[in-house]
mmCIF file of C-alpha atoms and ligand atoms in Angstrom:
data_model
loop_
_atom_site.group_PDB
_atom_site.id
_atom_site.type_symbol
_atom_site.label_atom_id
_atom_site.label_comp_id
_atom_site.label_asym_id
_atom_site.label_seq_id
_atom_site.Cartn_x
_atom_site.Cartn_y
_atom_site.Cartn_z
ATOM 1 C CA UNK A 7 91.232 -79.104 -224.373
ATOM 2 C CA UNK A 8 88.203 -78.420 -226.526
ATOM 3 C CA UNK A 9 85.398 -80.653 -225.262
ATOM 4 C CA UNK A 10 81.882 -80.894 -226.701
ATOM 5 C CA UNK A 11 78.749 -82.401 -225.166
ATOM 6 C CA UNK A 12 76.123 -83.653 -227.590
ATOM 7 C CA UNK A 13 72.758 -85.408 -227.405
ATOM 8 C CA UNK A 14 69.084 -85.143 -228.277
ATOM 9 C CA UNK A 15 66.955 -82.405 -226.698
ATOM 10 C CA UNK A 16 66.610 -83.211 -222.980
ATOM 11 C CA UNK A 17 69.679 -85.471 -222.864
ATOM 12 C CA UNK A 18 71.243 -83.286 -220.165
ATOM 13 C CA UNK A 19 74.039 -81.521 -222.031
ATOM 14 C CA UNK A 20 73.303 -78.148 -220.417
ATOM 15 C CA UNK A 21 73.275 -79.526 -216.857
ATOM 16 C CA UNK A 22 76.363 -81.631 -217.422
ATOM 17 C CA UNK A 23 78.258 -78.750 -219.033
ATOM 18 C CA UNK A 24 78.217 -76.848 -215.741
ATOM 19 C CA UNK A 25 79.064 -80.005 -213.790
ATOM 20 C CA UNK A 26 82.058 -80.743 -216.009
ATOM 21 C CA UNK A 27 83.240 -77.125 -215.768
ATOM 22 C CA UNK A 28 83.125 -77.354 -211.958
ATOM 23 C CA UNK A 29 85.024 -80.656 -212.061
ATOM 24 C CA UNK A 30 87.791 -79.210 -214.259
ATOM 25 C CA UNK A 31 88.011 -76.046 -212.149
ATOM 26 C CA UNK A 32 88.487 -78.206 -209.041
ATOM 27 C CA UNK A 33 91.363 -79.862 -210.863
ATOM 28 C CA UNK A 34 92.990 -76.442 -211.212
ATOM 29 C CA UNK A 35 92.123 -75.814 -214.847
ATOM 30 C CA UNK A 36 90.721 -72.571 -216.260
ATOM 31 C CA UNK A 37 87.510 -73.208 -218.151
ATOM 32 C CA UNK A 38 85.290 -71.356 -220.602
ATOM 33 C CA UNK A 39 81.773 -72.745 -221.105
ATOM 34 C CA UNK A 40 79.729 -71.979 -224.184
ATOM 35 C CA UNK A 41 76.959 -73.370 -226.367
ATOM 36 C CA UNK A 42 75.461 -73.497 -229.833
ATOM 37 C CA UNK A 43 73.420 -71.792 -231.090
ATOM 38 C CA UNK A 44 75.980 -69.281 -229.815
ATOM 39 C CA UNK A 45 75.448 -65.962 -228.040
ATOM 40 C CA UNK A 46 76.626 -64.174 -231.208
ATOM 41 C CA UNK A 47 74.377 -62.486 -233.799
ATOM 42 C CA UNK A 48 73.680 -65.585 -235.893
ATOM 43 C CA UNK A 49 73.086 -67.704 -232.797
ATOM 44 C CA UNK A 50 70.540 -65.216 -231.482
ATOM 45 C CA UNK A 51 68.684 -65.295 -234.776
ATOM 46 C CA UNK A 52 68.700 -69.112 -234.708
ATOM 47 C CA UNK A 53 67.153 -69.201 -231.232
ATOM 48 C CA UNK A 54 64.322 -66.928 -232.397
ATOM 49 C CA UNK A 55 63.676 -69.241 -235.346
ATOM 50 C CA UNK A 56 63.856 -72.395 -233.181
ATOM 51 C CA UNK A 57 61.146 -70.976 -230.917
ATOM 52 C CA UNK A 58 58.856 -70.400 -233.921
ATOM 53 C CA UNK A 59 59.769 -66.854 -234.899
ATOM 54 C CA UNK A 60 60.270 -65.376 -238.402
ATOM 55 C CA UNK A 61 57.535 -67.430 -240.050
ATOM 56 C CA UNK A 62 56.335 -66.828 -243.586
ATOM 57 C CA UNK A 63 52.814 -65.396 -244.080
ATOM 58 C CA UNK A 64 51.459 -68.929 -244.642
ATOM 59 C CA UNK A 65 52.918 -70.049 -241.289
ATOM 60 C CA UNK A 66 55.809 -72.044 -242.763
ATOM 61 C CA UNK A 67 59.088 -71.877 -240.869
ATOM 62 C CA UNK A 68 62.530 -71.041 -242.267
ATOM 63 C CA UNK A 69 63.621 -73.516 -244.945
ATOM 64 C CA UNK A 70 65.668 -76.443 -243.576
ATOM 65 C CA UNK A 71 68.599 -75.898 -245.950
ATOM 66 C CA UNK A 72 68.709 -72.258 -244.874
ATOM 67 C CA UNK A 73 68.795 -73.547 -241.269
ATOM 68 C CA UNK A 74 71.768 -75.763 -242.140
ATOM 69 C CA UNK A 75 73.602 -72.744 -243.539
ATOM 70 C CA UNK A 76 72.777 -70.643 -240.492
ATOM 71 C CA UNK A 77 74.020 -73.307 -238.055
ATOM 72 C CA UNK A 78 77.229 -73.631 -240.105
ATOM 73 C CA UNK A 79 77.661 -69.838 -240.201
ATOM 74 C CA UNK A 80 77.010 -69.560 -236.473
ATOM 75 C CA UNK A 81 79.684 -72.215 -235.827
ATOM 76 C CA UNK A 82 82.340 -70.325 -237.819
ATOM 77 C CA UNK A 83 81.428 -67.108 -236.013
ATOM 78 C CA UNK A 84 81.431 -68.875 -232.634
ATOM 79 C CA UNK A 85 84.833 -70.387 -233.334
ATOM 80 C CA UNK A 86 86.427 -67.079 -234.334
ATOM 81 C CA UNK A 87 84.666 -64.895 -231.809
ATOM 82 C CA UNK A 88 84.828 -67.116 -228.750
ATOM 83 C CA UNK A 89 86.361 -70.590 -228.952
ATOM 84 C CA UNK A 90 89.738 -69.887 -230.601
ATOM 85 C CA UNK A 91 90.524 -66.853 -228.382
ATOM 86 C CA UNK A 92 89.720 -68.838 -225.223
ATOM 87 C CA UNK A 93 91.881 -71.796 -226.303
ATOM 88 C CA UNK A 94 94.683 -69.410 -227.282
ATOM 89 C CA UNK A 95 94.422 -67.896 -223.790
ATOM 90 C CA UNK A 96 95.098 -71.299 -222.247
ATOM 91 C CA UNK A 97 91.533 -72.104 -221.190
ATOM 92 C CA UNK A 98 89.712 -75.362 -221.661
ATOM 93 C CA UNK A 99 86.581 -74.775 -223.731
ATOM 94 C CA UNK A 100 83.464 -76.868 -223.165
ATOM 95 C CA UNK A 101 80.626 -76.387 -225.631
ATOM 96 C CA UNK A 102 77.031 -77.545 -225.331
ATOM 97 C CA UNK A 103 76.647 -78.773 -228.968
ATOM 98 C CA UNK A 104 78.947 -78.291 -231.974
ATOM 99 C CA UNK A 105 79.462 -79.992 -235.338
ATOM 100 C CA UNK A 106 77.788 -83.325 -234.498
ATOM 101 C CA UNK A 107 74.507 -81.429 -233.909
ATOM 102 C CA UNK A 108 74.464 -80.279 -237.536
ATOM 103 C CA UNK A 109 75.358 -83.730 -238.793
ATOM 104 C CA UNK A 110 72.665 -85.330 -236.628
ATOM 105 C CA UNK A 111 69.850 -82.765 -237.043
ATOM 106 C CA UNK A 112 70.357 -81.091 -240.445
ATOM 107 C CA UNK A 113 71.599 -84.127 -242.371
ATOM 108 C CA UNK A 114 68.102 -85.597 -242.055
ATOM 109 C CA UNK A 115 66.567 -83.305 -244.676
ATOM 110 C CA UNK A 116 69.700 -81.963 -246.310
ATOM 111 C CA UNK A 117 72.183 -84.156 -248.126
ATOM 112 C CA UNK A 118 74.767 -85.520 -245.677
ATOM 113 C CA UNK A 119 77.768 -84.783 -247.877
ATOM 114 C CA UNK A 120 76.603 -81.209 -248.380
ATOM 115 C CA UNK A 121 76.174 -80.629 -244.630
ATOM 116 C CA UNK A 122 79.575 -82.202 -243.922
ATOM 117 C CA UNK A 123 81.103 -80.003 -246.664
ATOM 118 C CA UNK A 124 79.938 -76.868 -244.843
ATOM 119 C CA UNK A 125 82.309 -77.866 -242.054
ATOM 120 C CA UNK A 126 85.371 -78.391 -244.215
ATOM 121 C CA UNK A 127 88.560 -77.214 -242.433
ATOM 122 C CA UNK A 128 86.610 -76.596 -239.230
ATOM 123 C CA UNK A 129 88.562 -77.037 -236.006
ATOM 124 C CA UNK A 130 87.457 -80.339 -234.478
ATOM 125 C CA UNK A 131 87.007 -80.975 -230.748
ATOM 126 C CA UNK A 132 89.636 -82.916 -228.792
ATOM 127 C CA UNK A 133 86.781 -84.895 -227.278
ATOM 128 C CA UNK A 134 83.068 -85.187 -228.108
ATOM 129 C CA UNK A 135 80.847 -86.858 -225.511
ATOM 130 C CA UNK A 136 77.479 -88.133 -226.699
ATOM 131 C CA UNK A 137 74.939 -88.361 -223.872
ATOM 132 C CA UNK A 138 72.770 -91.233 -225.052
ATOM 133 C CA UNK A 139 69.279 -91.192 -223.536
ATOM 134 C CA UNK A 140 66.105 -92.961 -224.738
ATOM 135 C CA UNK A 141 63.757 -90.564 -226.549
ATOM 136 C CA UNK A 142 60.860 -90.925 -224.039
ATOM 137 C CA UNK A 143 63.210 -90.210 -221.106
ATOM 138 C CA UNK A 144 64.490 -87.046 -222.784
ATOM 139 C CA UNK A 145 60.934 -85.944 -223.668
ATOM 140 C CA UNK A 146 59.822 -86.446 -220.037
ATOM 141 C CA UNK A 147 62.783 -84.380 -218.823
ATOM 142 C CA UNK A 148 61.878 -81.537 -221.194
ATOM 143 C CA UNK A 149 58.279 -81.579 -219.972
ATOM 144 C CA UNK A 150 59.366 -81.672 -216.309
ATOM 145 C CA UNK A 151 61.655 -78.692 -216.919
ATOM 146 C CA UNK A 152 58.745 -76.819 -218.557
ATOM 147 C CA UNK A 153 60.783 -76.130 -221.681
ATOM 148 C CA UNK A 154 58.946 -74.403 -224.527
ATOM 149 C CA UNK A 155 58.239 -76.414 -227.667
ATOM 150 C CA UNK A 156 60.992 -76.110 -230.267
ATOM 151 C CA UNK A 157 61.349 -76.831 -233.950
ATOM 152 C CA UNK A 158 62.863 -80.339 -233.690
ATOM 153 C CA UNK A 159 60.981 -81.616 -230.599
ATOM 154 C CA UNK A 160 58.640 -84.165 -232.262
ATOM 155 C CA UNK A 161 59.372 -87.755 -231.134
ATOM 156 C CA UNK A 162 59.822 -88.988 -234.748
ATOM 157 C CA UNK A 163 62.498 -86.352 -235.350
ATOM 158 C CA UNK A 164 64.230 -87.042 -232.030
ATOM 159 C CA UNK A 165 64.256 -90.797 -232.754
ATOM 160 C CA UNK A 166 65.967 -90.238 -236.126
ATOM 161 C CA UNK A 167 68.420 -87.776 -234.589
ATOM 162 C CA UNK A 168 69.286 -90.244 -231.793
ATOM 163 C CA UNK A 169 70.035 -93.007 -234.312
ATOM 164 C CA UNK A 170 72.146 -90.690 -236.426
ATOM 165 C CA UNK A 171 74.077 -89.483 -233.370
ATOM 166 C CA UNK A 172 75.016 -93.087 -232.518
ATOM 167 C CA UNK A 173 76.231 -93.738 -236.072
ATOM 168 C CA UNK A 174 78.243 -90.517 -236.070
ATOM 169 C CA UNK A 175 79.808 -91.121 -232.673
ATOM 170 C CA UNK A 176 80.863 -94.617 -233.728
ATOM 171 C CA UNK A 177 82.737 -93.159 -236.735
ATOM 172 C CA UNK A 178 84.055 -89.891 -235.319
ATOM 173 C CA UNK A 179 87.591 -89.758 -234.000
ATOM 174 C CA UNK A 180 87.740 -88.638 -230.365
ATOM 175 C CA UNK A 181 84.083 -89.392 -229.629
ATOM 176 C CA UNK A 182 82.690 -91.428 -226.748
ATOM 177 C CA UNK A 183 79.119 -92.523 -226.096
ATOM 178 C CA UNK A 184 77.844 -92.522 -222.511
ATOM 179 C CA UNK A 185 74.571 -94.067 -221.431
ATOM 180 C CA UNK A 186 73.026 -91.043 -219.712
ATOM 181 C CA UNK A 187 69.620 -91.994 -218.323
ATOM 182 C CA UNK A 188 70.990 -92.402 -214.785
ATOM 183 C CA UNK A 189 71.033 -89.747 -212.085
ATOM 184 C CA UNK A 190 72.751 -86.403 -212.673
ATOM 185 C CA UNK A 191 75.585 -87.426 -210.315
ATOM 186 C CA UNK A 192 76.085 -90.782 -212.048
ATOM 187 C CA UNK A 193 76.343 -89.127 -215.454
ATOM 188 C CA UNK A 194 78.733 -86.453 -214.121
ATOM 189 C CA UNK A 195 80.956 -89.210 -212.724
ATOM 190 C CA UNK A 196 80.923 -91.075 -216.057
ATOM 191 C CA UNK A 197 81.873 -87.888 -217.906
ATOM 192 C CA UNK A 198 84.741 -87.243 -215.478
ATOM 193 C CA UNK A 199 86.003 -90.810 -216.062
ATOM 194 C CA UNK A 200 85.984 -90.155 -219.829
ATOM 195 C CA UNK A 201 87.692 -86.762 -219.584
ATOM 196 C CA UNK A 202 90.317 -87.217 -216.840
ATOM 197 C CA UNK A 203 92.633 -89.658 -218.656
ATOM 198 C CA UNK A 204 92.786 -87.249 -221.608
ATOM 199 C CA UNK A 205 93.852 -84.173 -219.648
HETATM 200 P P1 TYD B 320 69.028 -76.626 -227.204
HETATM 201 O O1 TYD B 320 70.451 -77.000 -227.301
HETATM 202 O O2 TYD B 320 68.086 -77.586 -226.610
HETATM 203 O O3 TYD B 320 69.024 -75.225 -226.526
HETATM 204 P P2 TYD B 320 67.948 -74.606 -225.565
HETATM 205 O O4 TYD B 320 68.300 -75.190 -224.234
HETATM 206 O O5 TYD B 320 68.243 -73.136 -225.676
HETATM 207 O O6 TYD B 320 66.600 -74.982 -226.079
HETATM 208 O O7 TYD B 320 68.378 -76.193 -228.599
HETATM 209 C C1 TYD B 320 69.041 -76.065 -229.719
HETATM 210 C C2 TYD B 320 68.258 -76.756 -230.803
HETATM 211 O O8 TYD B 320 68.924 -76.528 -232.024
HETATM 212 C C3 TYD B 320 68.168 -78.254 -230.630
HETATM 213 O O9 TYD B 320 66.884 -78.696 -231.032
HETATM 214 C C4 TYD B 320 69.177 -78.773 -231.601
HETATM 215 C C5 TYD B 320 69.178 -77.752 -232.671
HETATM 216 N N1 TYD B 320 70.471 -77.659 -233.392
HETATM 217 C C6 TYD B 320 70.527 -78.100 -234.692
HETATM 218 O O10 TYD B 320 69.534 -78.568 -235.233
HETATM 219 N N2 TYD B 320 71.713 -78.014 -235.375
HETATM 220 C C7 TYD B 320 72.833 -77.490 -234.824
HETATM 221 O O11 TYD B 320 73.891 -77.423 -235.499
HETATM 222 C C8 TYD B 320 72.758 -77.020 -233.470
HETATM 223 C C9 TYD B 320 73.966 -76.430 -232.822
HETATM 224 C C10 TYD B 320 71.552 -77.121 -232.784
#
């Protein structure tokens, strides 16, 4: 199974990724966890940019269409370098973010059809789980965790991304939306209920 967790920043995908991996391991499955931006060369560059690096002399950040291309390139590299080999080896792969992130974040500024076109022929997940959390709840979680400010953190951006995520999840095959403002244990249990019947 190739399973993806998605959601706005602070929605809990990183915490729940580890929880889901532990759940699957207890069920006797072999699991590989990963995330995007990936640990590969393009993913590392993306993380530097997201934290405010590589600015132009006038302070402007990397162009948003260039970001869309980098996220798409990182995904191809991630798939070839890490995801496909793990699946071929019989492991379940769980990724913290994948294609829906690009469609939710980059298709704000960039044309939606163009962003979707960058993913043509891409391997799609067997299951995408959207962790749906109100924007103020996610922002409070990020503050409580002391996370550094990132490129897309502004509430206006997160509100647009959240709305787009819901639209996308409603249309995407193999996607489920889970209300995820409850406790960590409650959300883990809801994820397990969504995943188990599909194993
Ligand atoms: P995040 O997943 O929160 O990672 P970290 O815990 O390291 O901060 O940050 C990744 C950011 O990148 C997040 O704001 C979403 C954004 N992003 C996109 O805009 N498009 C994409 O395709 C991906 C994978 C991420």
